[in-house]
Coordinates of C-alpha atoms and ligand atoms in Angstrom, one line a residue:
X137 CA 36.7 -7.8 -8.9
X138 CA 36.1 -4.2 -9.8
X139 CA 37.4 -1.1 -6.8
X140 CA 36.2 2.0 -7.2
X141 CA 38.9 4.9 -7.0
X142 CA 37.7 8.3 -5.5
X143 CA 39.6 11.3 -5.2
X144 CA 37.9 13.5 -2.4
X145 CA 37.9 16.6 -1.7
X146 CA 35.0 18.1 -4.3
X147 CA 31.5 19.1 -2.6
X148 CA 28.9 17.4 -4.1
X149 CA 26.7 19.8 -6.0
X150 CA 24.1 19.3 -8.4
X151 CA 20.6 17.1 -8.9
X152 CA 20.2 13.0 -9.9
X153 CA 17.1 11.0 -9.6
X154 CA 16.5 8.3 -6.8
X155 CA 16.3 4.9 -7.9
X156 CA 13.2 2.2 -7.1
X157 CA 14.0 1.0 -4.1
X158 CA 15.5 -2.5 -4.0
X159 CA 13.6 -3.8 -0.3
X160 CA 10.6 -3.1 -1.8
X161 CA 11.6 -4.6 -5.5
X162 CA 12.6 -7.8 -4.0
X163 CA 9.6 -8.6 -2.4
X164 CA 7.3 -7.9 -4.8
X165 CA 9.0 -9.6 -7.4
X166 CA 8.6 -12.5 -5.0
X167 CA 5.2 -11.8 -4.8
X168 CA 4.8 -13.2 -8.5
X169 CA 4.8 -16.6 -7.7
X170 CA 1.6 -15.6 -6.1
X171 CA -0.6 -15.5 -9.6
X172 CA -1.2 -17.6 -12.8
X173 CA -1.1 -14.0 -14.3
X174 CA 1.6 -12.0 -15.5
X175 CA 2.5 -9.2 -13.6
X176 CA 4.0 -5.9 -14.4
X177 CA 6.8 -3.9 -12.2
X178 CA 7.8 -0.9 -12.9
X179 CA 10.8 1.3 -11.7
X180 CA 12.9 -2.0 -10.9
X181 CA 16.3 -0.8 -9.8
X182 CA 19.1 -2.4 -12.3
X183 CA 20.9 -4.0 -9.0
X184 CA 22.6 -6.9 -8.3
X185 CA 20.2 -8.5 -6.1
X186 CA 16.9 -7.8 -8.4
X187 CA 19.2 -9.4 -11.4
X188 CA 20.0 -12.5 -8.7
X189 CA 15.8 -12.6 -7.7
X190 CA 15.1 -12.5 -11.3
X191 CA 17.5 -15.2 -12.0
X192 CA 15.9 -17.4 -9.1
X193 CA 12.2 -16.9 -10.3
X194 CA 13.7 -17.8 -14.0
X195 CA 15.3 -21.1 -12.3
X196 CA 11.6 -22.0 -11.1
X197 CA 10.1 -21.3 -14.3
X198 CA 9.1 -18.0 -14.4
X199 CA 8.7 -16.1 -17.8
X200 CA 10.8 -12.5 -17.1
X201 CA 10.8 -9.7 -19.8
X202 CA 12.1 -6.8 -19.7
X203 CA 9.8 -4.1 -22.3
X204 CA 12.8 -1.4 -21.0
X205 CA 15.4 -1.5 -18.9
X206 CA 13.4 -0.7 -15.3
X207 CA 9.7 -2.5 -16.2
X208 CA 10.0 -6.2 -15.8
X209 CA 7.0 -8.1 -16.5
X210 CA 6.8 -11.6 -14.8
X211 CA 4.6 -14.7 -15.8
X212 CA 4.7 -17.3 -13.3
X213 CA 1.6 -19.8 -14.9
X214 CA 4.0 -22.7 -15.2
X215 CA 6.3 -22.8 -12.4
X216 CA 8.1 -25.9 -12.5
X217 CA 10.5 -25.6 -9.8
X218 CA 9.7 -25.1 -6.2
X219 CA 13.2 -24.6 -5.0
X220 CA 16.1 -21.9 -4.1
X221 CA 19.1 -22.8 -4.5
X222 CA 22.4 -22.5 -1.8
X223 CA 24.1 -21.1 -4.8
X224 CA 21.4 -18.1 -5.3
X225 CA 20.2 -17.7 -1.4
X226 CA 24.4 -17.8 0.2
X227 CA 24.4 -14.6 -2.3
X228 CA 21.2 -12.7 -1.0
X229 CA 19.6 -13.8 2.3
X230 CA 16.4 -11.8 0.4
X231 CA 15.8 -15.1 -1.3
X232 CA 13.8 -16.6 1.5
X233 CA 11.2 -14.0 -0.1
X234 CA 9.8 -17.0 -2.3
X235 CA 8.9 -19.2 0.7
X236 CA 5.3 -17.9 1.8
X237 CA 4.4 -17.6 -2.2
X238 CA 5.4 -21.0 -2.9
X239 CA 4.0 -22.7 -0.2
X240 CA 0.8 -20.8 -0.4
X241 CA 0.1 -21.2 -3.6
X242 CA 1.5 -24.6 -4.4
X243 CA 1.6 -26.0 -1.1
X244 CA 5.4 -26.7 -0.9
X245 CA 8.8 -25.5 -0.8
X246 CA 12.5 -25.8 -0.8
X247 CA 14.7 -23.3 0.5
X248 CA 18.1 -23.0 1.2
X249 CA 18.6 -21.9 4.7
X250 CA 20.5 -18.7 4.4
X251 CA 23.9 -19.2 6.5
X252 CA 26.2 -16.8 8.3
X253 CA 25.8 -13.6 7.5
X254 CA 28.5 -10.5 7.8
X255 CA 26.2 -8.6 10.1
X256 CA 25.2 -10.7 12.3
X257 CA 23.2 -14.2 12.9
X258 CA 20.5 -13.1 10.9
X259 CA 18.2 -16.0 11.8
X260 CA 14.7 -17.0 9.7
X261 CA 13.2 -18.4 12.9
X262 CA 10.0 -16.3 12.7
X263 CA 9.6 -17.0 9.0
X264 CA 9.2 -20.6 9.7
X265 CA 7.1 -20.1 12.6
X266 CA 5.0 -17.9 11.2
X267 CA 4.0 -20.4 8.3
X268 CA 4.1 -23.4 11.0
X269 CA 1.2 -21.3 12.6
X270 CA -0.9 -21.2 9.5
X271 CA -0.4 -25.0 9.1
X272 CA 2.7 -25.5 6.9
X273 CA 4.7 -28.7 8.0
X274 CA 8.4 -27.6 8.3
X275 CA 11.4 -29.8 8.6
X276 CA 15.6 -28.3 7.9
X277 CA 17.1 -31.1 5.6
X278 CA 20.0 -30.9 4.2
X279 CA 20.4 -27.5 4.4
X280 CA 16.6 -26.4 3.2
X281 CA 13.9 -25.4 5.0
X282 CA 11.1 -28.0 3.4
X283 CA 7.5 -27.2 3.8
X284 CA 4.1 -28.4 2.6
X285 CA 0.5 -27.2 3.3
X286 CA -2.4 -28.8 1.9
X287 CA -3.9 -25.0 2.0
X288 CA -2.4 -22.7 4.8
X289 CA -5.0 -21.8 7.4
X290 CA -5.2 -18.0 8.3
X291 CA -3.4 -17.5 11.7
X292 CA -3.1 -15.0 14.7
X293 CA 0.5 -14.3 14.5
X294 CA 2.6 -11.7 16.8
X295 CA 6.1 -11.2 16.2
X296 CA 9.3 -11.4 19.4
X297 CA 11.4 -9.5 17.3
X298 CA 10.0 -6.9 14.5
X299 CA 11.2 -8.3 11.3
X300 CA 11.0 -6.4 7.7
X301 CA 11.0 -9.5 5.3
X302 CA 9.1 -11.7 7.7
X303 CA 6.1 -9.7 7.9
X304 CA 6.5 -9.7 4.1
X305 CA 6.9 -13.5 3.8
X306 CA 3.9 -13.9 6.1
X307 CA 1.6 -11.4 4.2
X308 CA 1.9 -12.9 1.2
X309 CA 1.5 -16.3 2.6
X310 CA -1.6 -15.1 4.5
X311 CA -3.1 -13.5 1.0
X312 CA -3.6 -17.1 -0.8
X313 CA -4.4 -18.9 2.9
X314 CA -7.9 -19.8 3.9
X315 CA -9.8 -17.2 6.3
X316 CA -8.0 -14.2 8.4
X317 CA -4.8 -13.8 9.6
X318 CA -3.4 -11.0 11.9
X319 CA 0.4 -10.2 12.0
X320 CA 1.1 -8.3 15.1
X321 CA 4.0 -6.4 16.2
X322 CA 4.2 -6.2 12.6
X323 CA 7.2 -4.7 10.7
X324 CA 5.7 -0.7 9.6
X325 CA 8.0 0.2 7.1
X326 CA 6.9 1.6 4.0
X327 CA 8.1 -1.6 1.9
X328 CA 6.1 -3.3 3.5
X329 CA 3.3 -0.8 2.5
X330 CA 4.2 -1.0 -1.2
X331 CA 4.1 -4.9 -1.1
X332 CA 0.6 -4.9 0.4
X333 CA -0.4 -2.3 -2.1
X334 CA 0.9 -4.8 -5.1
X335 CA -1.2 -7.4 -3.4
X336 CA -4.0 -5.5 -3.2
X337 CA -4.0 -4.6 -6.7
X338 CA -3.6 -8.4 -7.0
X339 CA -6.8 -8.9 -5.6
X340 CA -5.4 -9.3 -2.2
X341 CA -7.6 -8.0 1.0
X342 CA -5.3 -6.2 2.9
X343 CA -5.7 -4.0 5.9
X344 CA -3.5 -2.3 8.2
X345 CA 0.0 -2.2 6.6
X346 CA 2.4 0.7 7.6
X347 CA 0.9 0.0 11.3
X348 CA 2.1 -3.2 13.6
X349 CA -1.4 -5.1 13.1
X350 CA -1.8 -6.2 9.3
X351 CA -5.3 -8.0 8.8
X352 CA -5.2 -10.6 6.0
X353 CA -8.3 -12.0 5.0
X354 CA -6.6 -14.9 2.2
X355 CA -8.7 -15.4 -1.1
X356 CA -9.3 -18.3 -3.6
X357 CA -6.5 -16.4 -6.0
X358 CA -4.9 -13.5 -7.0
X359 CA -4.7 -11.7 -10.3
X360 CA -2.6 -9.6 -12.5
X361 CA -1.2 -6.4 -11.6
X362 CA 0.5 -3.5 -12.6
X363 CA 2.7 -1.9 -9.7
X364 CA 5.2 0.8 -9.6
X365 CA 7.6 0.6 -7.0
X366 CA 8.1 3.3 -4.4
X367 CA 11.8 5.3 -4.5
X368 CA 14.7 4.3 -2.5
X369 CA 14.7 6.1 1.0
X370 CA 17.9 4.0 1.7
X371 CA 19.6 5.4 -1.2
X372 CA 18.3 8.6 -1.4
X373 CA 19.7 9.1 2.0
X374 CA 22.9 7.9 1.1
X375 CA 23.6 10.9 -0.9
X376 CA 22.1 13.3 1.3
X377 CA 24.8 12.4 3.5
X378 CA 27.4 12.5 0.8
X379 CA 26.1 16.3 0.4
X380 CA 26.2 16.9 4.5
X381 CA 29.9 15.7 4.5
X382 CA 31.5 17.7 1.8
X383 CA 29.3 20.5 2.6
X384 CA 27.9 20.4 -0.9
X385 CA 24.2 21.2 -2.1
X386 CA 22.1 18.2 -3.9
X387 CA 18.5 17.7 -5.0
X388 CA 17.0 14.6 -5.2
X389 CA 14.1 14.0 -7.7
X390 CA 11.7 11.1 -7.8
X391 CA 12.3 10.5 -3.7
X392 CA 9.8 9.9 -1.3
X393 CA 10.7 12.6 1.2
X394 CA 8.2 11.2 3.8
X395 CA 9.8 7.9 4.0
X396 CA 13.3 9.7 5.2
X397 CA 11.7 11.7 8.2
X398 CA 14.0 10.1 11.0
X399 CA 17.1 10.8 8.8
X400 CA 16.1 14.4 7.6
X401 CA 15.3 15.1 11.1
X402 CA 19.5 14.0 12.1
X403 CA 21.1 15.6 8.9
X404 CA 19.0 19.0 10.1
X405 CA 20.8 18.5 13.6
X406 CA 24.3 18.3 12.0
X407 CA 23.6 21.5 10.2
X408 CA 21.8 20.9 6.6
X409 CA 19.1 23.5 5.4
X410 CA 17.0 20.8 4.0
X411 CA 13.6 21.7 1.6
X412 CA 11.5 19.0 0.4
X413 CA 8.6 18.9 -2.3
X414 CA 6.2 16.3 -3.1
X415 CA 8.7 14.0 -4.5
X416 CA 12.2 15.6 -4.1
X417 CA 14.5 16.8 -1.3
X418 CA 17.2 19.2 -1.5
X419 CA 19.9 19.8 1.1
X420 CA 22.3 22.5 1.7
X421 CA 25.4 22.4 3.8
X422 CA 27.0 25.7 2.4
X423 CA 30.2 24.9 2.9
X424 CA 29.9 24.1 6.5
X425 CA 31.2 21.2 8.6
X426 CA 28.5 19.0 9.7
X427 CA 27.9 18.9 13.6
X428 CA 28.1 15.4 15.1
X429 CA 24.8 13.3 15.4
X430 CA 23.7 10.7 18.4
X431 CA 21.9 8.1 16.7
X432 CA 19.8 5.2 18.0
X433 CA 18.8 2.6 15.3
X434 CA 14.9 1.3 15.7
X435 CA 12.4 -0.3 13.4
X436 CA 10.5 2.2 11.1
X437 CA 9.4 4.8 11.8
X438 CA 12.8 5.4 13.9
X439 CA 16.2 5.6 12.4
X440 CA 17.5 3.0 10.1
X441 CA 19.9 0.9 10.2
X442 CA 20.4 0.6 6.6
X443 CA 21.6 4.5 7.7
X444 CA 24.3 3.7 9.9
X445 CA 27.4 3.1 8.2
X446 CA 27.0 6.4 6.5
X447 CA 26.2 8.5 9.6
X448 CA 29.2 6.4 11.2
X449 CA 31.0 8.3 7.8
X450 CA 29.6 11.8 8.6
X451 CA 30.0 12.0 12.2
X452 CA 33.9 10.6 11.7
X453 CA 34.3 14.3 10.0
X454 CA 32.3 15.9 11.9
X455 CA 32.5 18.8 14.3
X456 CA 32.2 17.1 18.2
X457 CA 31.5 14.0 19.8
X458 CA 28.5 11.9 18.5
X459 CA 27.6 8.0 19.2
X460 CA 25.7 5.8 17.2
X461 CA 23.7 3.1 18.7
X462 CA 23.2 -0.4 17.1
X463 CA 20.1 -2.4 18.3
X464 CA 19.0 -4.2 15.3
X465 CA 22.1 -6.3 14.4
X466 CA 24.7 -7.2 16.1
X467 CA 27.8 -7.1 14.0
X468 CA 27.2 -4.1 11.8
X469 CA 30.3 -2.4 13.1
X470 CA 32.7 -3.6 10.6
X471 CA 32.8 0.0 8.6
X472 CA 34.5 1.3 11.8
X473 CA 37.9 -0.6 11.4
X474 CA 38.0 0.6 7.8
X475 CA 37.7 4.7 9.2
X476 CA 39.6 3.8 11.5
X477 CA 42.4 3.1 8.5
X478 CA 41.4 6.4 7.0
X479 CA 42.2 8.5 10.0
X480 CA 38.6 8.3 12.2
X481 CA 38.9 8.3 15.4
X482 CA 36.1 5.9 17.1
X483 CA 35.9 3.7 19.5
X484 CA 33.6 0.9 20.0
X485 CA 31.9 0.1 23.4
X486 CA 29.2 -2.6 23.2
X487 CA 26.9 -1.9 20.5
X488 CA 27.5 2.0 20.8
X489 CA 30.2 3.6 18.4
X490 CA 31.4 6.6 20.0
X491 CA 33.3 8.9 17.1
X492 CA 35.4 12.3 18.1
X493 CA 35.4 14.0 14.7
X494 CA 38.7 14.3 13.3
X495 CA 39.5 17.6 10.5
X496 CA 40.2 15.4 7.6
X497 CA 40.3 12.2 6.7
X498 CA 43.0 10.6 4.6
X499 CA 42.7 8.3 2.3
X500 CA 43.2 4.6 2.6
X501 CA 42.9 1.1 0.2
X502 CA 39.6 0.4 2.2
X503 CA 37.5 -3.1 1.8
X504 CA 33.7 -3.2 1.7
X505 CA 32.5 -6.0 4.2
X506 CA 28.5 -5.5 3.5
X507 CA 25.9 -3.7 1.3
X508 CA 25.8 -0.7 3.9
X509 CA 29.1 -0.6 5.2
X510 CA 30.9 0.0 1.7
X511 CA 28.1 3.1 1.0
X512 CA 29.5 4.4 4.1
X513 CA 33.4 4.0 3.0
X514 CA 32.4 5.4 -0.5
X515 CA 31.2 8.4 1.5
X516 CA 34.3 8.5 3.2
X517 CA 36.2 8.6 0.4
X518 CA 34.6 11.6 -0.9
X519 CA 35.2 13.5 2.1
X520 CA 38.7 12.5 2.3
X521 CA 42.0 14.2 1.4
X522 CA 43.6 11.7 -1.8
X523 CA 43.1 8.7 -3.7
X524 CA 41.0 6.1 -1.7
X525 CA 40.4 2.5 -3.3
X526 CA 37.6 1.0 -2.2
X527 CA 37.7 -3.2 -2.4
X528 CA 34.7 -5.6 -3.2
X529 CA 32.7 -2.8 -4.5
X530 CA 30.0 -6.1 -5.4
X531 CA 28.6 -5.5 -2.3
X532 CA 28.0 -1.7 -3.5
X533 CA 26.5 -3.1 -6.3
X534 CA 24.0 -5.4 -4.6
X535 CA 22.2 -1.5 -3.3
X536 CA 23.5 1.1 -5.7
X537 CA 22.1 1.7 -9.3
X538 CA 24.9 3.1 -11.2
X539 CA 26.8 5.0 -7.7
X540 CA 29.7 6.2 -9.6
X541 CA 27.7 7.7 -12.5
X542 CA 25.3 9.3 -10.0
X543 CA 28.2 10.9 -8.0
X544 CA 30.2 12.1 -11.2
X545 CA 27.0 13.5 -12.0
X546 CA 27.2 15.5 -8.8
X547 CA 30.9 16.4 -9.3
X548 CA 32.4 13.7 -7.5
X549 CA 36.0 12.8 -8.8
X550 CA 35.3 8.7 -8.5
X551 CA 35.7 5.8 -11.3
X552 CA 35.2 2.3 -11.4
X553 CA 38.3 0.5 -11.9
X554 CA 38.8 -3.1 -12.9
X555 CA 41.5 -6.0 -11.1
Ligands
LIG636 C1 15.4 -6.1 6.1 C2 16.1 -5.3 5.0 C3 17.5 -4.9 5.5 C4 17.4 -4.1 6.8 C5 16.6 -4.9 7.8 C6 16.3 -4.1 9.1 C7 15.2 -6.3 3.0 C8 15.4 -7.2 1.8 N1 16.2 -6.2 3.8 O1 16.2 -7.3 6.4 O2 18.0 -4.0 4.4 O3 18.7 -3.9 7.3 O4 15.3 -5.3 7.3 O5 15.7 -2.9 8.8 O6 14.1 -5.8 3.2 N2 15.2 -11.8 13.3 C9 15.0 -12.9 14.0 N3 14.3 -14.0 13.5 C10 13.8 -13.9 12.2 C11 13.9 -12.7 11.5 C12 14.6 -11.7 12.0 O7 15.5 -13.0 15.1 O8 13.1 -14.9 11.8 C13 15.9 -10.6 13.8 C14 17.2 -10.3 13.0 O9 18.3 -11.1 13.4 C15 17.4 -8.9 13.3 C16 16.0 -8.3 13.5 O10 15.2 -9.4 13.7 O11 18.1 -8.7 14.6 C17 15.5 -7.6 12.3 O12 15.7 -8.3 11.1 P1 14.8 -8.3 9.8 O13 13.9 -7.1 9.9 O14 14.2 -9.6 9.6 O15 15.8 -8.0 8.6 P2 15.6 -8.5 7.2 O16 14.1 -8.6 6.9 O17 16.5 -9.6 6.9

């Protein structure tokens, strides 16, 4: 298992391009399985969990080429398999992604319940309801969730809990069914914006994405299409906090500045001249400490959680007292005990982590417990004073094209270093 090994201390400074962002890839990869005509993606980030989707639509039968390294092309016309695996799914939850598409347009499927999950229950609940709703017959055997629809049915659907991948699942489901559906209290992030665009160019008739009511009307099919996938706000924000904490200066190209609002609005509070363009952002800490942030997470538009660890990072160097407030998942605290081993001083109360800024960090053999959480210890480790060795890095790698080439592109001091 590889670690990576960053000596901190060096501001980041320079410019890198943002990736395609993976929440978005993985859905409309997904989304495939929708047409008996090949589709093209372009901008795929080369992650872990796009090779472990790609795998999984390969295993149903799929046809995947790659004509360069970020445009896959997928042909789903002979899909023999209707089934993901416990193997594939344990690995990425993401994988219950294929269930609206295969049901909706072959009018069954078998997928692996995801299990435990390290932040939090993470249940699918609303998935299966959803597809219950527009007629699917559901049962949990043997570990899968089975389901079969003659043709789903269009359905009025509104949401307990806002849920990213569920809207998602249920859109796509809804695109093939038969007459209108409406997902209210729908998930308005702009993934789920990019999916319905790919299904529109599909031929799907979509209305309403980016706000919490999505009208469906379902068609007879969909076509080909020829998408390119919006850049990685999750990411991209990532390394603008890298630049806040070292007090370094960083532009971003190929972002999507307007999809970072809540963030840019928090990395302003703690001090950073920020400037964006159409499709870059660059921040500037000259040199300064940042300034502690409260933060609240919330569904899009509000503050994300996939932004958390690494704010929980930043405000453990920062100047003051900040707290950071968890309402989406329950367990997503797991970062803290590894700052804590590097020097930070926060305390947990509930689902609030309060964090006194402390002047330096030191550095620490840290582990990674989940996809965010080890972004936010890599950031750490930058910021720190000496050699830190981050563990299980594969959860870096499940988020983060290429992390260590971007940040030795930026100046950090960081390598990947193998068992
Ligand atoms: C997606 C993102 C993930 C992000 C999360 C929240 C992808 C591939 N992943 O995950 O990076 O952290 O949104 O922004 O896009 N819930 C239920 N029942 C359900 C579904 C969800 O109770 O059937 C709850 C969850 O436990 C959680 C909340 O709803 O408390 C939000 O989860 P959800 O938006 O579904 O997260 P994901 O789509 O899995």
């Amino acid at each position: 298992m590889d670690k990576l090994l960053i000596r901190g201390g060096t501001p980041l400074n320079g410019t890198i391009n943002v990736s395609g962002a993976k929440n978005a890839a993985l859905p409309i990869l997904a989304g495939a399985l929708l047409s008996a005509e090949p589709v093209i993606v372009r901008n795929v980030p080369q992650l872990k969990d796009v090779a472990t989707t790609i795998t999984l639509l390969q295993s149903m039968g799929v046809e995947v080429t790659f004509d360069d390294k970020l445009n896959v092309e997928l042909d789903a016309s002979n899909v023999t398999q209707r089934r993901a695996p416990y193997e594939l799914v344990k690995t990425m939850r993401a994988s219950i992604l294929v269930l609206g598409p295969l049901v909706a347009r072959f009018g069954e499927a078998a997928v692996s319940l995801p299990g435990g999950c390290a932040i939090g229950a993470r249940p699918v609940n609303l998935h299966v309801e959803g597809l219950e709703a527009m007629g699917a017959h559901v049962v949990v055997e043997n570990g899968f969730i089975l389901a079969r629809a003659d043709r789903l049915a269009g359905a009025h659907i509104v949401f307990d809990t806002v849920t990213v991948t569920g809207t998602e699942n249920l859109m796509m489901a809804a695109a093939l069914a038969d007459g209108e559906t409406l997902l209210e209290n729908a998930a308005r992030e702009p993934e789920v914006i990019d999916l319905a665009r790919f299904l529109t160019s599909m031929g799907a008739n979509i209305s309403g994405a980016g706000t919490s009511t999505i009208r469906i009307v379902g068609v007879d099919r969909l076509g080909g299409a020829d998408h390119t996938v919006l850049p990685d706000r999750i990411e991209a924000g990532t390394y603008l906090v890298g630049a806040a904490m070292t007090g370094g200066k960083v532009r971003l190209n190929r972002a999507s500045p307007q999809t970072l609002e809540a963030v840019i609005v928090k990395l302003q509070e703690a001090g950073a001249r920020i400037v964006t363009g159409e499709d870059s952002i660059e921040i500037d800490m000259g040199g300064r400490r940042p300034v502690s942030v409260d933060i609240r997470t919330t569904p899009y538009p509000g503050f994300p959680t996939d932004m958390q660890a690494q704010f929980c990072a930043m405000n453990a160097v920062a100047e003051g007292v900040g707290t950071i407030t968890e309402t989406i998942f329950e367990n997503r605290f797991q970062h803290v005990l590894e700052l804590q081993r590097m020097g930070a001083d926060i305390r947990i109360e509930g689902h609030t982590a309060v964090c006194r800024g402390v002047d330096k960090l030191t550095a620490a053999p840290v582990m990674a417990t989940d996809l965010r959480a080890s972004a936010g210890l890599v950031l750490a480790g930058l910021a720190a004073e000496g050699d830190t060795l981050v563990d299980r890095i594969y959860h870096v790698d499940r988020g983060y094209e290429r992390i260590e080439e971007k940040l030795r592109q930026l100046g950090a001091d960081i390598k990947r270093v193998p068992n």
